[in-house]
């Protein structure tokens, strides 16, 4: 008998073991739902899969009775726009400040302690301040995402810049590079894939801040909808929305990973087939 | 020309003297090996030649001019590791030296200029034996090939001085022998002054025309940092130089004859 650490599943095995927890979760849900419905046909807590399907058809494929909008798509567009704006602005700020702090001793001396303190402020605690200062519209939601994500991105990137071996920076100087040339040809190209990796880690917090802000003040958006229908205990809408948000997050993470391996082949070079 | 003068150089850190009273005159075109036990300041001396650190006292002159206090294109360098850019292919790693020189803002060349720089880089890569690996990333090259690439990269700016910090320390002995031959050939062709730090005495004597041994001459047992190291032996290997000149002359005669 070989040790268990040396036994590996084959290709089909990987698929099977990967799908198993999903199948198990679905089965547990179906059984629990059936049991509750047997006891009380009007139970709203665990609606049957058919009710979930009807709810999806209602919010995604038929116009809303009051507004005439297709709710799911309107909510998705609103949320993704806020998320995209917030993360885009965060990336730009992090790229500029992260590289400057990591590479230029004077900027590091001036800004590193400030950013370190800033990153300790709980973003949700300043949400009321953001609502007061920026109003209840789009801006405060975008600013919350930026505020929540940027300090982490800056510190991560500055740390990565600091990890660039001293030898590389000296070598560039002996080839006659100016500080600016070192930034554009040596530091920036090596930092973009690292920033994308940091962004992938930030997707979770970014969604958290987005849904929180939408729950408190919004007129459309995925988070807004979930918290709106909560009043009617409409689990049949909440559950598909949660699944949809999860899918969006998963797909964006996947796309970012593909982006890295497509445009930065040197990161995988020499590490064998992956 | 690349005459190096070191005049009364000291290097002190708080509570520690690393180097003291270093005086040196190195004529142009010399191949110097810096040897000595670890922690005796030979790498610190190389860093001062590089401009990465500056002397606490004294001065270093290159052709009579004080050395610029930061690394620059007149001094090429090869470290033991991490000397090449991991995100660029072998060819790009060499071309980038030209791009730094000719394109101030973008540090990129286009069109005819680019093709010219690539041709130059290709011929240098062919000299160091990497002609077949132009489009590989450094991580795909072996240790010896990465060091060849680092040397090729340094050569494109035609430095007056080439500084080597244990360049072959991580290589196996067979690869080392190939690298010695390559390095001596390039040194003869480019007429650079070479400084090489090595902990391998034999390597030093094999390659160099002058061996500089660093060691402490005074030692305070209660305070190891009180005194610094200095150059205890400055051995010109004139015999070898003469032999090399002879060999070169013989080669020069042989060429028109063939």
XYZ file of C-alpha atoms in Angstrom:
532
model
C 0.000 0.000 0.000
C 1.544 3.317 -1.056
C 1.416 6.287 1.245
C -1.643 8.452 0.759
C 0.523 11.496 -0.014
C 1.838 9.656 -3.090
C -1.500 8.574 -4.514
C -2.882 10.927 -7.155
C -6.285 11.003 -8.855
C -6.311 10.679 -12.653
C -7.954 13.155 -14.993
C -11.459 11.786 -14.546
C -10.788 11.474 -10.816
C -9.943 15.166 -10.520
C -13.205 16.046 -12.231
C -15.193 13.634 -10.076
C -13.710 14.762 -6.764
C -14.035 18.381 -7.810
C -17.717 18.066 -8.647
C -18.575 15.948 -5.623
C -18.938 18.784 -3.047
C -21.127 20.761 -5.460
C -23.382 17.749 -6.044
C -23.474 17.050 -2.314
C -24.474 20.655 -1.510
C -27.259 20.554 -4.115
C -28.513 17.210 -2.791
C -28.516 18.425 0.821
C -30.457 21.521 -0.263
C -33.005 19.519 -2.257
C -33.627 17.072 0.587
C -33.861 19.775 3.270
C -36.188 21.808 1.072
C -38.416 18.807 0.367
C -38.631 18.007 4.089
C -39.615 21.549 5.048
C -42.146 21.791 2.241
C -43.706 18.479 3.305
C -44.267 19.968 6.754
C -45.478 23.365 5.463
C -46.252 23.869 1.743
C -45.980 27.687 2.178
C -42.471 27.560 3.646
C -40.338 30.402 2.263
C -36.993 29.537 3.794
C -35.876 26.799 1.411
C -37.920 27.160 -1.789
C -37.841 24.189 -4.177
C -35.476 24.273 -7.164
C -38.494 24.857 -9.415
C -39.344 28.052 -7.499
C -35.743 29.226 -7.894
C -36.068 28.612 -11.647
C -39.306 30.621 -11.799
C -37.724 33.478 -9.861
C -34.764 33.527 -12.241
C -37.134 33.654 -15.219
C -39.039 36.492 -13.566
C -36.058 38.740 -12.758
C -33.897 37.922 -15.768
C -36.177 37.285 -18.722
C -39.413 39.229 -18.167
C -39.849 42.973 -17.665
C -40.665 44.217 -14.190
C -44.365 45.039 -13.781
C -43.707 48.483 -12.279
C -40.686 49.809 -14.198
C -40.590 47.646 -17.324
C -36.885 46.861 -16.737
C -35.237 43.458 -16.758
C -34.176 43.663 -13.109
C -31.242 41.251 -13.062
C -29.523 42.933 -15.996
C -30.152 46.452 -14.740
C -28.774 45.480 -11.319
C -25.785 43.705 -12.846
C -24.919 46.655 -15.088
C -25.150 49.104 -12.186
C -23.032 46.964 -9.860
C -20.377 46.102 -12.438
C -20.057 49.738 -13.430
C -19.405 50.764 -9.818
C -17.012 47.864 -9.300
C -15.147 48.526 -12.551
C -14.791 52.233 -11.849
C -13.656 51.613 -8.275
C -11.118 48.966 -9.181
C -9.866 50.885 -12.232
C -9.195 54.007 -10.197
C -7.609 51.855 -7.467
C -5.259 50.207 -9.973
C -4.061 53.534 -11.341
C -3.443 55.021 -7.886
C -1.731 51.845 -6.673
C 0.508 51.626 -9.725
C 1.771 55.189 -9.374
C 2.122 55.286 -5.592
C 3.244 51.676 -5.163
C 6.130 52.008 -7.596
C 7.078 55.447 -6.267
C 7.114 54.231 -2.647
C 8.973 51.058 -3.516
C 11.629 52.665 -5.689
C 12.244 56.222 -4.488
C 13.624 56.495 -0.936
C 12.290 60.021 -0.399
C 8.739 59.080 -1.415
C 8.980 55.992 0.803
C 10.100 58.081 3.758
C 7.242 60.516 3.165
C 4.348 58.230 2.321
C 4.938 54.691 3.638
C 3.943 55.412 7.278
C 0.908 57.393 6.129
C -0.330 54.581 3.884
C 0.333 52.036 6.634
C -1.909 53.973 9.021
C -4.498 54.642 6.320
C -4.792 50.928 5.612
C -5.747 50.304 9.248
C -8.875 52.489 9.080
C -11.867 50.158 8.709
C -13.472 51.312 5.445
C -16.994 50.539 6.663
C -16.462 52.897 9.605
C -15.899 55.823 7.257
C -18.835 54.936 4.995
C -21.083 57.485 6.774
C -18.391 60.105 6.185
C -18.312 59.196 2.497
C -22.125 59.466 2.273
C -22.001 62.872 3.946
C -19.136 64.182 1.830
C -19.869 62.601 -1.550
C -23.647 62.281 -1.321
C -25.736 59.138 -1.741
C -25.042 58.753 -5.467
C -22.557 56.675 -7.393
C -19.497 58.583 -6.227
C -19.629 57.499 -2.579
C -19.891 53.822 -3.577
C -16.919 54.062 -5.919
C -14.934 55.940 -3.302
C -15.697 53.254 -0.706
C -14.277 50.550 -2.999
C -11.193 52.661 -3.697
C -10.732 53.442 -0.024
C -11.097 49.799 0.903
C -8.814 48.360 -1.751
C -6.125 50.931 -2.520
C -4.056 50.798 0.702
C -3.639 47.035 0.348
C -2.712 47.320 -3.334
C -0.179 50.084 -2.648
C 1.514 48.225 0.186
C 1.594 44.968 -1.713
C 3.066 46.601 -4.807
C 5.613 48.654 -2.874
C 6.733 45.441 -1.197
C 7.058 43.700 -4.555
C 9.115 46.563 -5.936
C 11.367 46.249 -2.894
C 11.830 42.559 -3.693
C 13.383 43.319 -7.086
C 17.010 42.231 -6.612
C 19.395 45.149 -6.051
C 21.591 43.605 -8.766
C 18.966 44.289 -11.441
C 18.680 47.964 -10.575
C 22.475 48.380 -10.453
C 22.810 46.549 -13.757
C 20.289 48.881 -15.396
C 22.273 51.865 -14.139
C 25.516 50.476 -15.545
C 23.697 50.241 -18.872
C 23.087 53.971 -18.591
C 19.411 53.925 -17.614
C 17.861 56.987 -15.956
C 15.401 56.606 -13.066
C 12.504 57.051 -15.481
C 13.904 54.490 -17.924
C 14.311 52.015 -15.067
C 10.653 52.539 -14.179
C 9.316 51.992 -17.701
C 11.581 49.139 -18.802
C 12.600 47.284 -15.629
C 10.105 47.922 -12.835
C 6.752 48.498 -14.532
C 6.802 45.427 -16.815
C 7.629 43.197 -13.860
C 5.026 44.845 -11.612
C 1.932 44.725 -13.853
C 1.438 40.950 -13.437
C 2.058 41.258 -9.682
C -0.549 44.009 -9.515
C -3.027 41.812 -11.383
C -2.398 39.067 -8.811
C -3.013 41.544 -5.987
C -6.167 42.680 -7.772
C -7.420 39.091 -7.838
C -7.018 38.950 -4.067
C -8.873 42.272 -3.785
C -11.938 41.101 -5.679
C -13.495 39.649 -2.521
C -13.140 42.820 -0.409
C -14.248 44.952 -3.390
C -17.532 43.015 -3.688
C -17.975 43.256 0.081
C -17.699 47.041 0.013
C -19.885 47.327 -3.072
C -22.745 45.253 -1.630
C -22.517 47.034 1.721
C -22.762 50.438 0.114
C -25.602 49.327 -2.145
C -27.474 47.800 0.797
C -27.511 51.139 2.591
C -28.287 53.594 -0.184
C -29.030 52.749 -3.808
C -31.893 52.498 -6.285
C -30.545 49.557 -8.238
C -27.687 47.089 -7.992
C -27.200 43.471 -6.994
C -26.647 44.291 -3.310
C -29.571 46.683 -3.284
C -31.905 44.006 -4.706
C -30.879 41.345 -2.188
C -31.488 43.633 0.742
C -34.737 44.926 -0.768
C -36.360 41.507 -1.223
C -35.107 40.385 2.189
C -38.102 42.260 3.623
C -40.393 39.708 1.942
C -38.120 36.777 2.849
C -37.859 36.164 -0.909
C -35.229 33.430 -0.720
C -36.163 32.417 -4.260
C -34.643 35.699 -5.512
C -31.816 36.043 -2.977
C -30.261 32.637 -3.636
C -29.997 33.024 -7.448
C -28.589 36.543 -6.930
C -25.915 35.206 -4.589
C -25.073 32.475 -7.083
C -24.893 35.059 -9.868
C -22.571 37.348 -7.874
C -20.366 34.349 -7.112
C -20.253 33.444 -10.780
C -19.320 37.011 -11.773
C -16.522 37.074 -9.195
C -15.257 33.679 -10.299
C -15.252 34.612 -13.985
C -13.435 37.899 -13.381
C -10.805 36.077 -11.320
C -10.404 33.515 -14.100
C -10.078 36.194 -16.770
C -7.412 38.037 -14.767
C -5.439 34.811 -14.389
C -5.672 34.175 -18.114
C -4.593 37.755 -18.775
C -1.406 37.176 -16.790
C -0.456 33.926 -18.461
C -1.287 35.320 -21.910
C 0.647 38.580 -21.671
C 3.454 37.680 -19.254
C 4.800 34.326 -20.443
C 8.148 34.972 -18.705
C 6.494 34.462 -15.328
C 5.918 30.811 -16.180
C 9.197 30.377 -18.090
C 11.497 27.702 -16.726
C 8.940 26.421 -14.234
C 8.037 23.439 -16.353
C 4.630 22.706 -17.865
C 1.828 24.194 -15.831
C 42.154 54.435 -21.672
C 41.055 53.352 -18.234
C 43.711 53.983 -15.630
C 42.416 53.487 -12.092
C 44.016 55.236 -9.104
C 42.963 54.527 -5.553
C 44.354 57.049 -3.080
C 44.212 56.570 0.678
C 40.761 55.012 0.667
C 39.005 54.101 3.915
C 35.558 52.627 4.295
C 34.008 52.884 7.731
C 30.598 51.924 9.043
C 29.419 52.773 12.551
C 31.485 50.593 14.946
C 33.294 48.924 12.087
C 36.204 49.722 9.818
C 35.979 47.630 6.660
C 38.887 48.937 4.621
C 41.816 51.115 5.605
C 44.715 52.758 3.787
C 44.033 51.274 0.363
C 46.406 52.675 -2.253
C 46.523 51.322 -5.761
C 47.603 52.253 -9.267
C 46.164 50.011 -11.944
C 47.313 50.688 -15.498
C 44.862 50.473 -18.353
C 43.969 47.002 -19.643
C 44.964 45.084 -16.538
C 43.027 42.012 -15.348
C 42.896 42.196 -11.541
C 41.718 39.388 -9.302
C 40.572 40.447 -5.820
C 41.115 37.566 -3.417
C 40.931 37.120 0.327
C 38.909 35.510 3.113
C 35.194 36.297 3.377
C 34.322 39.526 5.137
C 37.640 41.164 4.261
C 36.139 43.945 2.195
C 36.866 42.804 -1.347
C 33.216 43.071 -2.358
C 32.980 46.427 -0.577
C 35.967 47.585 -2.632
C 34.261 46.411 -5.828
C 31.088 48.278 -4.833
C 33.117 51.445 -4.394
C 34.613 51.002 -7.864
C 31.046 50.491 -9.098
C 29.854 53.687 -7.417
C 27.233 51.873 -5.381
C 29.090 52.946 -2.236
C 31.449 55.837 -1.719
C 34.684 55.856 0.304
C 34.574 57.392 3.793
C 37.991 58.930 3.166
C 40.280 59.151 0.174
C 39.382 59.104 -3.486
C 39.169 56.847 -6.497
C 40.136 58.296 -9.869
C 39.360 56.951 -13.320
C 41.775 58.433 -15.891
C 42.505 61.254 -13.442
C 38.853 62.190 -12.936
C 37.078 61.436 -9.635
C 34.685 58.517 -10.007
C 31.011 59.461 -10.361
C 29.261 58.470 -7.124
C 26.624 56.295 -8.771
C 26.756 53.406 -11.243
C 27.101 54.498 -14.867
C 27.745 53.164 -18.359
C 31.551 53.500 -18.171
C 31.559 50.640 -15.660
C 29.929 47.334 -16.605
C 29.084 44.734 -14.007
C 28.296 41.031 -13.705
C 27.083 39.697 -10.360
C 26.958 36.117 -9.199
C 23.181 36.065 -9.754
C 20.236 38.280 -10.764
C 22.243 40.296 -13.284
C 19.779 39.816 -16.134
C 16.193 40.975 -16.509
C 13.817 38.011 -16.097
C 11.021 39.576 -18.149
C 13.115 40.054 -21.295
C 14.404 37.474 -23.755
C 18.145 37.022 -24.255
C 18.084 39.305 -27.279
C 15.982 41.973 -25.533
C 18.299 41.800 -22.520
C 21.202 42.909 -24.705
C 19.305 45.343 -26.948
C 18.037 47.215 -23.878
C 21.502 48.726 -23.335
C 21.257 50.439 -26.737
C 17.675 51.463 -26.026
C 18.649 53.149 -22.757
C 21.327 55.069 -24.634
C 19.312 56.186 -27.656
C 15.718 56.615 -26.489
C 15.561 58.835 -23.464
C 11.833 58.854 -22.799
C 10.401 55.547 -24.029
C 13.645 53.545 -23.785
C 12.490 51.690 -26.904
C 13.779 51.719 -30.446
C 11.731 51.260 -33.610
C 12.293 50.606 -37.294
C 15.794 50.829 -38.723
C 17.377 51.842 -35.419
C 15.854 48.796 -33.795
C 17.091 46.428 -36.509
C 20.571 47.917 -36.229
C 20.636 47.463 -32.449
C 19.338 43.905 -32.829
C 22.072 43.053 -35.338
C 24.700 44.385 -32.957
C 23.193 42.456 -30.050
C 23.003 39.269 -32.115
C 26.678 39.459 -32.996
C 27.596 39.968 -29.321
C 25.384 37.049 -28.305
C 27.032 34.921 -30.979
C 30.465 35.835 -29.531
C 29.469 34.531 -26.111
C 27.926 31.419 -27.652
C 24.243 32.245 -27.221
C 23.436 32.696 -30.905
C 20.976 29.806 -30.812
C 19.066 31.042 -27.764
C 18.038 34.567 -28.756
C 14.375 34.246 -27.859
C 14.639 32.374 -24.589
C 13.886 33.934 -21.234
C 16.678 33.835 -18.613
C 14.756 31.278 -16.549
C 14.971 28.911 -19.518
C 18.784 29.206 -19.666
C 21.282 27.263 -17.561
C 23.407 29.020 -14.930
C 26.426 29.267 -17.238
C 24.318 30.619 -20.097
C 22.767 33.238 -17.803
C 26.258 34.455 -16.886
C 27.234 34.583 -20.566
C 24.105 36.635 -21.164
C 25.033 38.963 -18.297
C 28.480 39.471 -19.840
C 27.011 40.083 -23.302
C 24.604 42.606 -21.767
C 27.480 44.483 -20.129
C 29.549 44.519 -23.348
C 27.040 46.372 -25.550
C 27.792 49.677 -23.795
C 31.553 49.102 -24.267
C 32.524 49.856 -20.655
C 36.027 51.048 -19.792
C 35.993 48.882 -16.706
C 34.310 45.516 -16.239
C 33.525 44.549 -12.642
C 32.835 40.928 -11.825
C 31.521 39.876 -8.405
C 32.151 36.137 -8.082
C 30.680 35.647 -11.555
C 31.458 31.934 -11.694
C 30.784 31.094 -8.057
C 27.613 29.156 -8.826
C 28.909 27.228 -11.843
C 30.266 23.686 -12.109
C 33.950 23.200 -12.965
C 33.431 22.217 -16.611
C 31.335 25.296 -17.286
C 33.885 27.419 -15.419
C 36.686 26.343 -17.772
C 34.587 27.421 -20.791
C 33.799 30.733 -19.102
C 37.514 31.408 -18.404
C 38.334 30.970 -22.047
C 35.455 33.229 -23.100
C 36.324 35.911 -20.582
C 40.023 36.020 -21.531
C 39.102 36.280 -25.209
C 36.668 39.142 -24.617
C 39.147 40.918 -22.359
C 41.838 40.771 -25.052
C 39.400 41.945 -27.754
C 37.737 44.784 -25.867
C 40.851 46.098 -24.058
C 38.923 46.682 -20.845
C 40.324 46.895 -17.346
C 38.787 44.014 -15.415
C 38.298 43.663 -11.659
C 37.106 40.278 -10.501
C 36.216 39.316 -6.941
C 36.749 35.627 -6.310
C 37.179 33.402 -3.285
C 38.960 30.862 -5.479
C 42.716 31.601 -5.411
C 43.383 29.260 -8.299
C 40.789 31.018 -10.426
C 42.451 34.324 -9.593
C 45.901 33.157 -10.637
C 44.579 31.418 -13.762
C 42.853 34.482 -15.152
C 44.470 37.606 -13.817
C 47.522 39.619 -14.753
C 47.547 41.041 -11.240
C 46.356 39.498 -7.998
C 45.288 41.764 -5.135
C 45.026 40.002 -1.785
C 42.861 41.634 0.901
C 43.406 40.884 4.568
C 43.593 42.495 7.986
C 47.099 43.349 9.106
C 46.101 44.460 12.597
C 43.649 42.619 14.787
C 42.174 43.668 18.126
C 40.841 40.455 19.699
C 38.445 42.371 21.984
C 37.028 44.486 19.154
C 37.061 42.744 15.761
C 35.698 45.834 13.998
C 38.433 48.207 15.202
C 40.768 47.723 12.265
C 39.965 47.216 8.628
C 41.466 45.119 5.881
C 43.856 46.473 3.318
C 45.675 45.153 0.277
C 48.377 42.906 1.732
C 49.775 41.625 -1.541
C 49.801 43.311 -4.907
C 51.282 40.735 -7.243
C 51.749 41.706 -10.874
C 52.010 38.534 -12.920
C 54.272 40.150 -15.530
C 55.552 36.866 -16.822
C 52.046 35.848 -17.805
C 51.352 39.205 -19.411
C 54.479 38.856 -21.518
C 53.456 35.372 -22.542
C 50.024 36.606 -23.541
C 51.469 39.468 -25.561
C 53.671 36.951 -27.314
C 50.729 34.710 -28.061
C 48.786 37.683 -29.386
C 51.666 38.757 -31.594
C 51.991 35.221 -32.879
C 48.272 35.146 -33.648
C 48.548 38.484 -35.456
C 51.391 37.132 -37.585
C 49.501 33.958 -38.303
C 46.452 35.771 -39.695
C 48.028 37.458 -42.748
C 50.011 34.287 -43.460
C 46.914 32.098 -43.788
